Amino acid sequence: MKSGQGGYQLGTHGGRVPIPWLIGTGGWAMFFHQPFGTFDFTGAQSQFLPSGPETALPLDIFFVASHDPAKIMGEYARLTGHPEKPPLWSFGYQQSHRTLASREEVLAEARTFREKRLPCDALIYLGTGFCPSGWNTENGSFVWNSRVFPDPKEILSDLHKNNFRVVLHAVILSDRLRGTVHDACELARFDEELASCQWDAHRKDFALGVDGWWPDEGDPLDIPSRLVRNRMYWEGPQLERTNERPYALHRNGYAGMQRYASFLWSGDVYSTWETLKVHIPIAINTALTGIPYWGTDIGGFVPTKEFTAELYLRWFQFGAFCPLFRCHGRAWKLRLPWGWNTGDPGPIEINNYNGAAIPDSSQLHNEQVEPICRKYLQLRYRMLPYIYSAVHECATTGMPIMRALWLHYPDDPKAVACGDQYLWGKNVLVAPVVEKGASTRQVYLPPGNWYDFWTRERLEGGREISRNVDLETTPLYVRAGSILPLGPVKQFTGEKVEQPLSISIYPGANASFLLYEDDGSSFDYRKGEWMGIQMDWHDPTRTLTLGLAAGSRMMPPLPRDLTVALGEETRALVFDGRPLKVAF
């Protein structure tokens, strides 16, 4: 039950958020509320041993039994809380920054994204203390660093005009937290353990236009304190902006943190191939433990001799299929999509880490990296209608966005045992490449037919295949009997692009899909301000039916232009909310 970065093999496995939720793929699960203890699996009969006589009673264990994995995940959500929806922009690309040279550098990095047409929604700034020159003056401070942010309100305004959100790193130095932001905080005495006082420290900067927070540290916090902090960053911003969904990226939490739309990243991992490989099952496990909004420091936090353009690209491709799509780490300019072709790794910050190293200079003039990053950035933004629909499903049912194959193939032993690939939503299978110099990737396709996303080749499942890969290819497969909505390429999630939504049909079985949409920022969806287009594909008659989901309404633009594709055949449609049918 250790929390934070003091757990098992931080360099490869990352920080830990202990969740006492045990799933047996045979059709059961157990949640231990209190007290804690240990498992003994060595005997003929497994045992749970409470941690000591003084805590032996009461022993609160919730046992779930079902052969349907979706019901198991639904029961976990019922026990600990359904996930809240973060803002839509948080599922765009997020670029993190470390040591900053000047005001001009801050604005120039932002302009470069737009000039190079590399999609990006959020710029994240680390605090001084973890780097020589961050956004503030020191850890725990909310005073701006005047060397790089001499006029923070004007800089924030400039970044907003270019359609960037700004997220600031924050550290709470207290080892305990209690209460909520709604409690009174006495002006005469700052109580560092009171959530309301801690939030008050944020308010002045938040009022300048800060869009989100990155609460770091917190390893010593006990379980109640960790949840108080998760809750504080959800409820605090709503005191100021009552109808705006907050964003916070946490390092620590506990079961139930999903109730506060908490994002989580995996901590200060090393830039090695082993780390990337290990993070695939860690991603799957994190999703199964009810933490849906997860990601990593793309490329690894601590650069090593293994940190090459190839490793960065493979990690970037994996990151494009994580809910949190964010680059961060030391040698921070190599975290920029164009950073591997400038010769400049950024400020050298590798002290105090065994095995840390700056990549060889021969790696820093690689023309391949930027266009490959652009390809996956564009694909991420095109898939946002599909991703956001999966977020809605997660919030209403507890089914995660990244899914173990077991969740949809519980009767297939090979799928159940598979830990190096996963489903992205229900219909897309992702098999990240995690081997150096790989020219092929072994992929297990569960029973049924599958389509190669890149080539449209149809393949029979229930077997392992060998997929040829080059540096720009991560194997992706779409199950037969799928409806996959893809939007136009955008430079940020809120960009208005006059192109129709593309709906791709992957035939071979009947299919259904609920395309979910709301304004992406407010809580108005709770009042019925959302649109759901229910799509049903009848494979024998090759017919697609569209209708407005119960309880929803049409959202602008009205009416909707859609393009439906079945292989090479396409149909242009106009959907105005009334039932619509198209046959191929």
Coordinates of C-alpha atoms in Angstrom, one line a residue:
M1 CA 0.0 0.0 0.0
K2 CA 3.0 2.3 -0.5
S3 CA 2.1 5.5 -2.3
G4 CA 4.2 7.7 -4.5
Q5 CA 7.7 7.2 -6.0
G6 CA 9.2 5.1 -3.2
G7 CA 7.7 1.9 -4.5
Y8 CA 8.9 -1.0 -6.7
Q9 CA 11.6 -0.1 -9.4
L10 CA 10.6 3.6 -10.0
G11 CA 12.9 3.9 -13.0
T12 CA 10.9 1.3 -15.1
H13 CA 7.6 0.9 -13.3
G14 CA 6.9 4.4 -12.2
G15 CA 5.2 5.8 -9.1
R16 CA 2.4 4.0 -7.3
V17 CA -1.1 4.8 -6.5
P18 CA -2.3 1.8 -4.3
I19 CA -5.8 0.6 -5.1
P20 CA -6.9 -2.4 -3.0
W21 CA -9.0 -3.8 -5.8
L22 CA -8.2 -7.3 -7.0
I23 CA -9.7 -8.8 -10.2
G24 CA -9.8 -12.4 -11.0
T25 CA -10.4 -12.9 -14.7
G26 CA -12.5 -16.0 -14.0
G27 CA -15.3 -13.8 -13.0
W28 CA -14.8 -12.2 -9.6
A29 CA -13.3 -9.1 -8.0
M30 CA -12.7 -7.9 -4.4
F31 CA -12.4 -4.4 -3.0
F32 CA -10.8 -3.9 0.4
H33 CA -12.1 -0.8 2.1
Q34 CA -10.3 -1.3 5.5
P35 CA -8.2 -2.5 7.1
F36 CA -5.3 -3.5 5.0
G37 CA -3.1 -6.6 5.1
T38 CA -1.3 -9.1 2.9
F39 CA -2.2 -12.0 0.5
D40 CA -0.7 -15.4 0.8
F41 CA -1.0 -17.4 -2.5
T42 CA 1.5 -20.1 -1.5
G43 CA -0.8 -22.7 0.0
A44 CA -3.5 -24.9 -1.5
Q45 CA -6.0 -22.2 -0.4
S46 CA -5.2 -18.5 -0.8
Q47 CA -5.6 -16.3 2.2
F48 CA -6.0 -12.6 3.0
L49 CA -4.2 -11.8 6.3
P50 CA -5.2 -8.5 8.1
S51 CA -2.3 -6.3 9.0
G52 CA -2.5 -6.9 12.7
P53 CA -4.8 -7.8 15.6
E54 CA -5.5 -4.2 16.4
T55 CA -6.9 -3.7 12.9
A56 CA -8.4 -7.1 12.3
L57 CA -12.0 -5.9 12.7
P58 CA -14.1 -4.6 11.1
L59 CA -12.9 -6.2 7.9
D60 CA -14.7 -4.5 5.0
I61 CA -14.4 -6.6 1.9
F62 CA -16.8 -6.1 -1.1
F63 CA -17.0 -9.2 -3.3
V64 CA -18.2 -8.9 -6.9
A65 CA -19.1 -12.0 -8.9
S66 CA -20.0 -11.9 -12.6
H67 CA -18.9 -13.5 -15.8
D68 CA -19.4 -10.1 -17.6
P69 CA -16.3 -7.9 -17.1
A70 CA -18.4 -4.8 -17.8
K71 CA -20.5 -5.6 -14.8
I72 CA -17.4 -6.0 -12.6
M73 CA -16.1 -2.6 -13.7
G74 CA -19.6 -1.1 -13.3
E75 CA -19.7 -2.4 -9.7
Y76 CA -16.3 -0.8 -8.9
A77 CA -17.7 2.5 -10.2
R78 CA -20.8 2.0 -8.0
L79 CA -18.6 1.4 -5.0
T80 CA -16.0 4.2 -5.4
G81 CA -17.7 6.7 -7.8
H82 CA -18.2 7.2 -11.5
P83 CA -15.5 9.2 -13.3
E84 CA -16.3 12.9 -13.9
K85 CA -15.7 14.3 -17.4
P86 CA -12.7 16.7 -17.7
P87 CA -12.7 19.3 -20.4
L88 CA -12.4 18.2 -24.0
W89 CA -9.1 20.1 -24.5
S90 CA -7.4 17.9 -21.9
F91 CA -7.6 15.0 -24.5
G92 CA -5.6 17.1 -27.0
Y93 CA -1.8 17.2 -26.9
Q94 CA -0.1 18.8 -23.9
Q95 CA 3.4 20.1 -24.1
S96 CA 5.4 20.4 -20.9
H97 CA 8.3 22.9 -20.4
R98 CA 11.2 22.9 -17.9
T99 CA 13.9 25.5 -17.5
L100 CA 12.8 28.7 -19.4
A101 CA 15.2 31.3 -20.7
S102 CA 13.0 34.3 -21.3
R103 CA 9.6 35.7 -22.0
E104 CA 10.5 35.5 -25.7
E105 CA 11.2 31.8 -25.5
V106 CA 7.9 31.1 -23.8
L107 CA 6.0 32.8 -26.7
A108 CA 8.3 31.5 -29.4
E109 CA 7.7 27.9 -28.5
A110 CA 3.9 28.5 -28.7
R111 CA 4.2 30.2 -32.1
T112 CA 6.3 27.4 -33.4
F113 CA 3.5 24.9 -32.9
R114 CA 1.1 27.0 -34.9
E115 CA 3.6 27.9 -37.6
K116 CA 4.6 24.2 -38.1
R117 CA 0.9 23.2 -37.9
L118 CA 1.6 20.7 -35.1
P119 CA -1.7 20.3 -33.1
C120 CA -1.4 21.3 -29.5
D121 CA -3.9 22.4 -26.8
A122 CA -2.0 22.9 -23.6
L123 CA 1.3 24.3 -22.5
I124 CA 2.5 23.2 -19.0
Y125 CA 5.2 25.1 -17.0
L126 CA 7.3 23.5 -14.3
G127 CA 8.0 25.3 -11.1
T128 CA 11.4 26.7 -10.0
G129 CA 12.9 24.4 -7.5
F130 CA 12.6 21.4 -9.7
C131 CA 14.4 23.3 -12.4
P132 CA 16.6 26.4 -12.3
S133 CA 14.1 28.7 -13.9
G134 CA 10.4 27.8 -14.0
W135 CA 7.2 29.8 -13.8
N136 CA 7.4 30.7 -10.1
T137 CA 10.2 31.7 -7.7
E138 CA 10.4 28.4 -5.7
N139 CA 8.6 25.3 -4.8
G140 CA 5.4 26.0 -3.0
S141 CA 5.4 29.6 -4.2
F142 CA 2.6 31.3 -6.2
V143 CA 4.8 34.3 -7.1
W144 CA 5.7 34.5 -10.8
N145 CA 9.3 34.3 -11.9
S146 CA 9.8 37.8 -13.3
R147 CA 12.8 36.7 -15.5
V148 CA 10.4 34.8 -17.8
F149 CA 7.0 36.0 -16.8
P150 CA 7.4 39.7 -16.1
D151 CA 3.8 40.4 -17.2
P152 CA 1.9 37.1 -16.6
K153 CA -1.5 38.4 -17.4
E154 CA -0.4 39.7 -20.8
I155 CA 1.5 36.5 -21.6
L156 CA -1.5 34.4 -20.6
S157 CA -3.7 36.6 -22.8
D158 CA -1.2 36.2 -25.7
L159 CA -1.2 32.4 -25.3
H160 CA -5.0 32.3 -25.1
K161 CA -5.3 34.3 -28.3
N162 CA -3.3 31.6 -30.0
N163 CA -5.7 29.0 -28.5
F164 CA -3.4 27.5 -25.9
R165 CA -4.5 26.5 -22.4
V166 CA -1.9 27.2 -19.6
V167 CA -1.3 24.7 -16.8
L168 CA 1.0 25.5 -13.9
H169 CA 3.0 23.1 -11.7
A170 CA 2.2 23.4 -8.0
V171 CA 3.6 21.9 -4.8
I172 CA 1.8 21.7 -1.5
L173 CA 4.4 21.2 1.2
S174 CA 2.1 20.1 4.0
D175 CA 2.1 16.3 4.8
R176 CA -1.6 16.4 5.7
L177 CA -4.8 17.9 4.3
R178 CA -8.3 18.1 5.7
G179 CA -11.6 19.7 4.9
T180 CA -12.9 21.1 1.7
V181 CA -12.5 24.4 -0.2
H182 CA -15.9 25.4 1.2
D183 CA -14.6 25.6 4.7
A184 CA -13.6 29.0 6.1
C185 CA -9.9 30.0 6.1
E186 CA -9.0 32.6 8.6
L187 CA -7.1 35.4 7.0
A188 CA -5.1 36.0 10.2
R189 CA -3.7 32.5 10.3
F190 CA -2.8 30.3 7.3
D191 CA -3.6 26.7 8.2
E192 CA -1.5 24.7 5.8
E193 CA -3.5 21.5 6.5
L194 CA -6.8 23.1 5.5
A195 CA -7.8 22.6 1.9
S196 CA -9.6 26.0 1.8
C197 CA -6.4 27.8 2.8
Q198 CA -4.4 25.9 0.3
W199 CA -6.8 26.7 -2.5
D200 CA -6.8 30.4 -1.4
A201 CA -3.1 30.5 -2.3
H202 CA -4.0 29.5 -5.9
R203 CA -6.8 32.0 -6.4
K204 CA -4.8 35.1 -7.4
D205 CA -3.0 33.3 -10.2
F206 CA -6.1 31.4 -11.3
A207 CA -7.9 34.8 -11.7
L208 CA -5.2 35.8 -14.2
G209 CA -6.4 33.1 -16.5
V210 CA -4.6 29.9 -15.6
D211 CA -6.5 27.0 -17.1
G212 CA -5.3 24.1 -15.0
W213 CA -2.9 22.8 -12.4
W214 CA -0.3 20.1 -12.1
P215 CA -0.1 19.2 -8.4
D216 CA 3.2 17.4 -7.9
E217 CA 4.7 15.7 -4.8
G218 CA 2.3 14.5 -2.1
D219 CA 4.0 11.1 -1.5
P220 CA 3.8 11.4 2.4
L221 CA 0.1 12.2 2.3
D222 CA -2.1 9.6 3.9
I223 CA -5.2 8.2 2.1
P224 CA -7.7 10.8 3.3
S225 CA -5.2 13.6 2.6
R226 CA -4.6 12.4 -1.0
L227 CA -8.4 12.4 -1.7
V228 CA -8.7 15.8 -0.1
R229 CA -6.1 17.1 -2.5
N230 CA -7.8 15.4 -5.5
R231 CA -11.1 17.0 -4.5
M232 CA -9.6 20.4 -3.8
Y233 CA -8.4 20.7 -7.4
W234 CA -11.8 19.8 -8.7
E235 CA -14.0 21.9 -6.4
G236 CA -11.6 24.9 -5.9
P237 CA -11.7 26.1 -9.6
Q238 CA -15.5 25.8 -9.6
L239 CA -15.6 28.5 -6.9
E240 CA -14.3 30.9 -9.4
R241 CA -15.6 29.5 -12.6
T242 CA -18.8 27.8 -11.6
N243 CA -19.7 26.3 -15.0
E244 CA -16.2 25.3 -16.2
R245 CA -14.8 21.8 -15.9
P246 CA -11.4 21.9 -14.1
Y247 CA -8.2 20.2 -15.1
A248 CA -5.6 18.8 -12.8
L249 CA -2.7 16.3 -13.4
H250 CA -1.8 14.5 -10.2
R251 CA 1.0 12.3 -9.0
N252 CA -0.9 10.8 -6.1
G253 CA -4.4 9.7 -5.3
Y254 CA -6.5 6.8 -4.2
A255 CA -9.6 4.8 -5.1
G256 CA -12.3 7.3 -5.9
M257 CA -10.0 9.9 -7.4
Q258 CA -11.9 9.5 -10.6
R259 CA -14.8 11.3 -9.0
Y260 CA -12.8 14.5 -9.4
A261 CA -11.7 13.8 -13.0
S262 CA -8.1 13.5 -11.8
F263 CA -5.5 12.8 -14.4
L264 CA -2.5 10.7 -13.3
W265 CA 1.0 10.3 -14.7
S266 CA 3.4 7.5 -14.0
G267 CA 6.2 9.5 -12.3
D268 CA 9.9 10.1 -12.8
V269 CA 10.7 7.1 -15.0
Y270 CA 13.9 6.5 -17.0
S271 CA 14.2 6.8 -20.8
T272 CA 14.8 3.1 -21.6
W273 CA 13.2 0.5 -23.8
E274 CA 12.4 -1.6 -20.7
T275 CA 10.4 1.3 -19.3
L276 CA 8.4 1.6 -22.4
K277 CA 7.8 -2.1 -22.6
V278 CA 6.7 -2.3 -18.9
H279 CA 4.4 0.6 -19.3
I280 CA 2.0 -1.2 -21.6
P281 CA 0.7 -3.6 -18.8
I282 CA 1.0 -0.8 -16.3
A283 CA -1.4 1.2 -18.5
I284 CA -3.8 -1.7 -18.7
N285 CA -3.7 -2.3 -15.0
T286 CA -4.2 1.4 -14.1
A287 CA -7.3 1.4 -16.2
L288 CA -8.6 -1.7 -14.6
T289 CA -8.1 -0.1 -11.2
G290 CA -10.6 2.6 -12.0
I291 CA -8.2 5.4 -12.9
P292 CA -9.2 6.2 -16.5
Y293 CA -7.2 9.4 -17.2
W294 CA -3.6 8.2 -17.3
G295 CA -0.4 8.8 -19.2
T296 CA 3.4 9.0 -19.0
D297 CA 6.2 11.4 -19.4
I298 CA 6.6 10.7 -23.2
G299 CA 10.2 9.7 -23.7
G300 CA 10.8 9.1 -20.0
F301 CA 11.6 11.7 -17.4
V302 CA 15.3 10.9 -16.9
P303 CA 17.3 10.8 -20.2
T304 CA 19.8 7.9 -20.6
K305 CA 22.1 6.6 -23.2
E306 CA 19.2 4.7 -24.6
F307 CA 17.2 7.9 -25.2
T308 CA 17.3 8.2 -29.0
A309 CA 15.0 9.5 -31.7
E310 CA 13.7 6.0 -32.2
L311 CA 12.8 5.5 -28.6
Y312 CA 11.2 9.0 -28.4
L313 CA 9.0 8.2 -31.5
R314 CA 7.9 4.8 -30.3
W315 CA 6.9 6.4 -27.0
F316 CA 5.2 9.3 -28.7
Q317 CA 3.2 6.8 -30.8
F318 CA 2.2 5.0 -27.6
G319 CA 1.3 8.3 -25.9
A320 CA -1.1 9.1 -28.8
F321 CA -3.2 6.2 -27.5
C322 CA -3.2 7.1 -23.8
P323 CA -5.9 9.4 -22.4
L324 CA -3.1 11.8 -21.2
F325 CA -1.0 12.7 -24.3
R326 CA 1.8 14.7 -22.8
C327 CA 5.6 15.1 -23.3
H328 CA 7.8 16.0 -20.3
G329 CA 11.3 15.3 -19.0
R330 CA 14.8 16.5 -18.5
A331 CA 16.6 17.6 -21.7
W332 CA 13.2 19.1 -22.3
K333 CA 13.8 20.5 -25.8
L334 CA 14.0 16.9 -27.0
R335 CA 10.4 16.6 -25.8
L336 CA 9.3 19.0 -28.6
P337 CA 8.2 17.4 -31.8
W338 CA 10.8 19.3 -33.7
G339 CA 13.5 19.1 -31.0
W340 CA 15.4 16.2 -32.5
N341 CA 16.5 18.3 -35.5
T342 CA 18.0 21.4 -33.8
G343 CA 21.2 20.1 -32.2
D344 CA 20.0 21.5 -28.9
P345 CA 18.8 19.1 -26.1
G346 CA 18.0 22.1 -23.9
P347 CA 19.5 22.9 -20.5
I348 CA 21.6 20.1 -19.1
E349 CA 19.7 18.8 -15.9
I350 CA 20.9 15.3 -15.3
N351 CA 22.6 15.6 -11.9
N352 CA 21.5 13.4 -9.0
Y353 CA 20.3 10.6 -11.3
N354 CA 22.4 7.5 -11.7
G355 CA 22.6 6.5 -15.3
A356 CA 21.4 9.8 -16.7
A357 CA 23.0 11.0 -19.9
I358 CA 22.4 13.4 -22.8
P359 CA 21.9 11.7 -26.2
D360 CA 24.8 11.6 -28.6
S361 CA 24.9 14.7 -30.8
S362 CA 24.5 12.4 -33.8
Q363 CA 20.9 11.9 -32.7
L364 CA 20.0 15.6 -32.7
H365 CA 19.8 16.1 -36.4
N366 CA 17.0 13.7 -37.5
E367 CA 14.6 15.0 -40.1
Q368 CA 12.2 12.0 -39.6
V369 CA 11.0 12.8 -36.2
E370 CA 8.8 15.9 -36.8
P371 CA 6.7 14.5 -39.7
I372 CA 6.1 11.3 -37.8
C373 CA 5.0 13.2 -34.7
R374 CA 2.8 15.3 -36.9
K375 CA 1.2 12.1 -38.3
Y376 CA 0.2 10.9 -34.8
L377 CA -0.8 14.3 -33.6
Q378 CA -3.2 14.6 -36.5
L379 CA -4.5 11.1 -36.0
R380 CA -5.1 11.9 -32.3
Y381 CA -7.1 14.9 -33.2
R382 CA -9.0 13.1 -35.9
M383 CA -10.0 10.4 -33.4
L384 CA -11.3 12.9 -30.8
P385 CA -15.0 12.2 -31.7
Y386 CA -14.3 8.5 -31.0
I387 CA -12.2 9.2 -27.9
Y388 CA -14.7 11.6 -26.4
S389 CA -17.5 9.1 -26.9
A390 CA -15.4 6.6 -25.0
V391 CA -14.9 9.2 -22.2
H392 CA -18.7 9.5 -22.0
E393 CA -19.1 5.7 -21.8
C394 CA -16.4 5.6 -19.1
A395 CA -18.3 8.3 -17.1
T396 CA -21.6 6.5 -17.3
T397 CA -20.6 2.8 -17.0
G398 CA -17.1 2.7 -15.5
M399 CA -15.6 1.0 -18.6
P400 CA -12.1 2.5 -19.1
I401 CA -10.8 4.1 -22.3
M402 CA -7.8 1.9 -22.4
R403 CA -9.1 -1.7 -22.2
A404 CA -7.5 -5.0 -21.4
L405 CA -8.5 -7.5 -24.1
W406 CA -10.1 -9.5 -21.2
L407 CA -12.9 -6.8 -21.0
H408 CA -14.3 -7.8 -24.3
Y409 CA -12.9 -11.4 -24.8
P410 CA -13.2 -13.0 -21.3
D411 CA -13.7 -16.5 -22.8
D412 CA -10.5 -16.4 -24.9
P413 CA -7.5 -17.5 -22.8
K414 CA -5.0 -15.9 -25.1
A415 CA -6.8 -12.5 -25.0
V416 CA -7.1 -12.7 -21.2
A417 CA -3.4 -13.4 -20.9
C418 CA -2.3 -10.6 -23.3
G419 CA -0.5 -7.8 -21.6
D420 CA 1.4 -6.1 -24.4
Q421 CA -1.5 -4.7 -26.4
Y422 CA -4.9 -3.2 -25.6
L423 CA -8.2 -1.9 -26.9
W424 CA -8.6 1.8 -27.4
G425 CA -12.3 2.1 -26.7
K426 CA -14.2 -0.9 -27.9
N427 CA -13.2 -1.1 -31.5
V428 CA -9.5 -0.2 -32.0
L429 CA -6.7 -2.6 -31.1
V430 CA -3.3 -0.9 -30.3
A431 CA -0.1 -2.9 -30.4
P432 CA 2.8 -0.4 -29.5
V433 CA 6.2 -1.2 -30.8
V434 CA 8.5 -1.5 -27.8
E435 CA 11.6 -3.2 -29.2
K436 CA 14.7 -1.3 -30.4
G437 CA 15.2 -1.7 -34.1
A438 CA 12.0 -3.7 -34.6
S439 CA 11.1 -4.5 -38.2
T440 CA 8.1 -6.7 -37.2
R441 CA 5.6 -6.8 -34.4
Q442 CA 3.8 -9.9 -33.2
V443 CA 0.1 -9.1 -32.7
Y444 CA -2.6 -11.3 -31.3
L445 CA -6.0 -10.7 -33.0
P446 CA -8.9 -12.0 -30.9
P447 CA -11.6 -14.1 -32.5
G448 CA -13.5 -12.5 -35.4
N449 CA -12.3 -10.6 -38.3
W450 CA -10.1 -7.5 -38.1
Y451 CA -9.0 -4.7 -40.5
D452 CA -5.5 -3.2 -40.6
F453 CA -6.2 0.5 -39.9
W454 CA -3.4 1.6 -42.2
T455 CA -3.9 -0.7 -45.2
R456 CA -7.6 -1.8 -44.8
E457 CA -6.5 -5.4 -45.2
R458 CA -9.0 -7.8 -43.7
L459 CA -7.6 -10.5 -41.4
E460 CA -9.0 -13.5 -39.6
G461 CA -8.6 -13.3 -35.9
G462 CA -8.2 -15.9 -33.2
R463 CA -4.5 -16.1 -34.0
E464 CA -1.2 -14.3 -33.8
I465 CA 0.2 -12.5 -36.8
S466 CA 3.5 -10.9 -37.7
R467 CA 3.0 -7.3 -38.8
N468 CA 5.9 -5.6 -40.6
V469 CA 6.7 -2.2 -39.1
D470 CA 8.8 0.8 -40.1
L471 CA 9.7 3.7 -37.9
E472 CA 6.4 5.5 -38.5
T473 CA 4.1 2.6 -38.0
T474 CA 2.4 1.4 -34.8
P475 CA 0.1 -1.5 -35.6
L476 CA -3.6 -0.6 -35.3
Y477 CA -6.5 -2.9 -36.0
V478 CA -10.3 -2.2 -36.2
R479 CA -12.7 -5.1 -35.4
A480 CA -15.1 -6.2 -38.1
G481 CA -18.5 -4.9 -37.1
S482 CA -17.3 -1.4 -36.1
I483 CA -18.3 2.2 -36.7
L484 CA -15.4 4.6 -36.4
P485 CA -16.1 8.3 -36.5
L486 CA -13.2 10.5 -37.5
G487 CA -13.2 14.3 -37.5
P488 CA -11.1 16.7 -39.6
V489 CA -7.5 17.5 -38.6
K490 CA -7.5 20.4 -36.1
Q491 CA -4.7 22.5 -34.6
F492 CA -6.6 22.6 -31.3
T493 CA -9.8 20.9 -30.0
G494 CA -12.0 24.0 -30.3
E495 CA -11.0 24.9 -33.9
K496 CA -13.9 25.3 -36.3
V497 CA -13.1 23.4 -39.4
E498 CA -15.5 23.4 -42.3
Q499 CA -15.3 19.7 -43.1
P500 CA -17.8 16.9 -42.4
L501 CA -17.4 14.2 -39.9
S502 CA -16.3 11.0 -41.5
I503 CA -18.0 7.7 -40.4
S504 CA -16.1 4.6 -41.5
I505 CA -17.9 1.3 -41.5
Y506 CA -15.9 -1.9 -41.0
P507 CA -18.2 -4.6 -42.2
G508 CA -18.4 -8.3 -41.3
A509 CA -20.8 -8.1 -38.4
N510 CA -23.6 -5.9 -37.0
A511 CA -22.4 -2.8 -35.2
S512 CA -23.7 0.0 -33.1
F513 CA -22.0 3.2 -31.8
L514 CA -23.2 6.2 -29.8
L515 CA -21.4 9.3 -31.0
Y516 CA -21.4 11.6 -28.0
E517 CA -20.9 15.4 -28.1
D518 CA -21.4 18.3 -25.7
D519 CA -19.8 21.8 -25.5
G520 CA -16.6 20.2 -24.1
S521 CA -16.2 22.8 -21.3
S522 CA -19.2 23.3 -19.1
F523 CA -21.5 21.2 -17.0
D524 CA -24.5 21.9 -19.2
Y525 CA -24.6 18.3 -20.3
R526 CA -26.0 17.5 -16.9
K527 CA -29.1 19.6 -17.9
G528 CA -29.6 17.8 -21.2
E529 CA -27.3 20.0 -23.3
W530 CA -25.7 17.2 -25.2
M531 CA -26.1 15.4 -28.5
G532 CA -26.0 11.6 -29.1
I533 CA -26.2 10.2 -32.5
Q534 CA -27.1 6.5 -32.3
M535 CA -25.6 4.6 -35.3
D536 CA -26.5 1.0 -36.1
W537 CA -25.1 -1.0 -38.9
H538 CA -27.0 -4.0 -40.2
D539 CA -24.5 -6.1 -41.9
P540 CA -26.7 -8.5 -43.9
T541 CA -28.5 -5.6 -45.7
R542 CA -25.5 -3.3 -45.6
T543 CA -27.6 -0.6 -44.1
L544 CA -26.7 2.2 -41.6
T545 CA -29.4 3.8 -39.5
L546 CA -28.9 7.1 -37.6
G547 CA -31.1 8.6 -35.0
L548 CA -31.0 11.1 -32.1
A549 CA -30.3 9.4 -28.8
A550 CA -33.0 9.6 -26.2
G551 CA -32.6 12.6 -23.9
S552 CA -30.3 14.4 -26.2
R553 CA -30.8 17.2 -28.7
M554 CA -29.1 18.5 -31.8
M555 CA -26.1 20.7 -31.2
P556 CA -24.6 23.3 -33.6
P557 CA -23.8 23.3 -36.4
L558 CA -27.3 22.6 -37.7
P559 CA -27.8 20.4 -39.7
R560 CA -24.8 18.1 -39.7
D561 CA -22.9 17.2 -42.8
L562 CA -21.6 13.6 -42.6
T563 CA -19.6 11.4 -44.9
V564 CA -20.2 7.6 -44.6
A565 CA -17.5 5.3 -46.0
L566 CA -17.7 1.6 -46.6
G567 CA -14.4 0.7 -48.2
E568 CA -14.2 2.7 -51.4
E569 CA -17.8 3.6 -51.4
T570 CA -18.9 6.9 -49.8
R571 CA -22.2 8.6 -49.2
A572 CA -22.7 12.3 -48.3
L573 CA -25.5 12.7 -45.7
V574 CA -27.2 15.6 -43.9
F575 CA -28.5 14.7 -40.4
D576 CA -31.0 17.1 -38.8
G577 CA -32.0 14.9 -35.9
R578 CA -34.7 12.9 -37.7
P579 CA -34.1 9.2 -38.3
L580 CA -32.0 8.6 -41.3
K581 CA -31.1 5.4 -43.2
V582 CA -28.4 4.8 -45.9
A583 CA -27.9 1.6 -47.8
F584 CA -24.8 0.4 -49.7

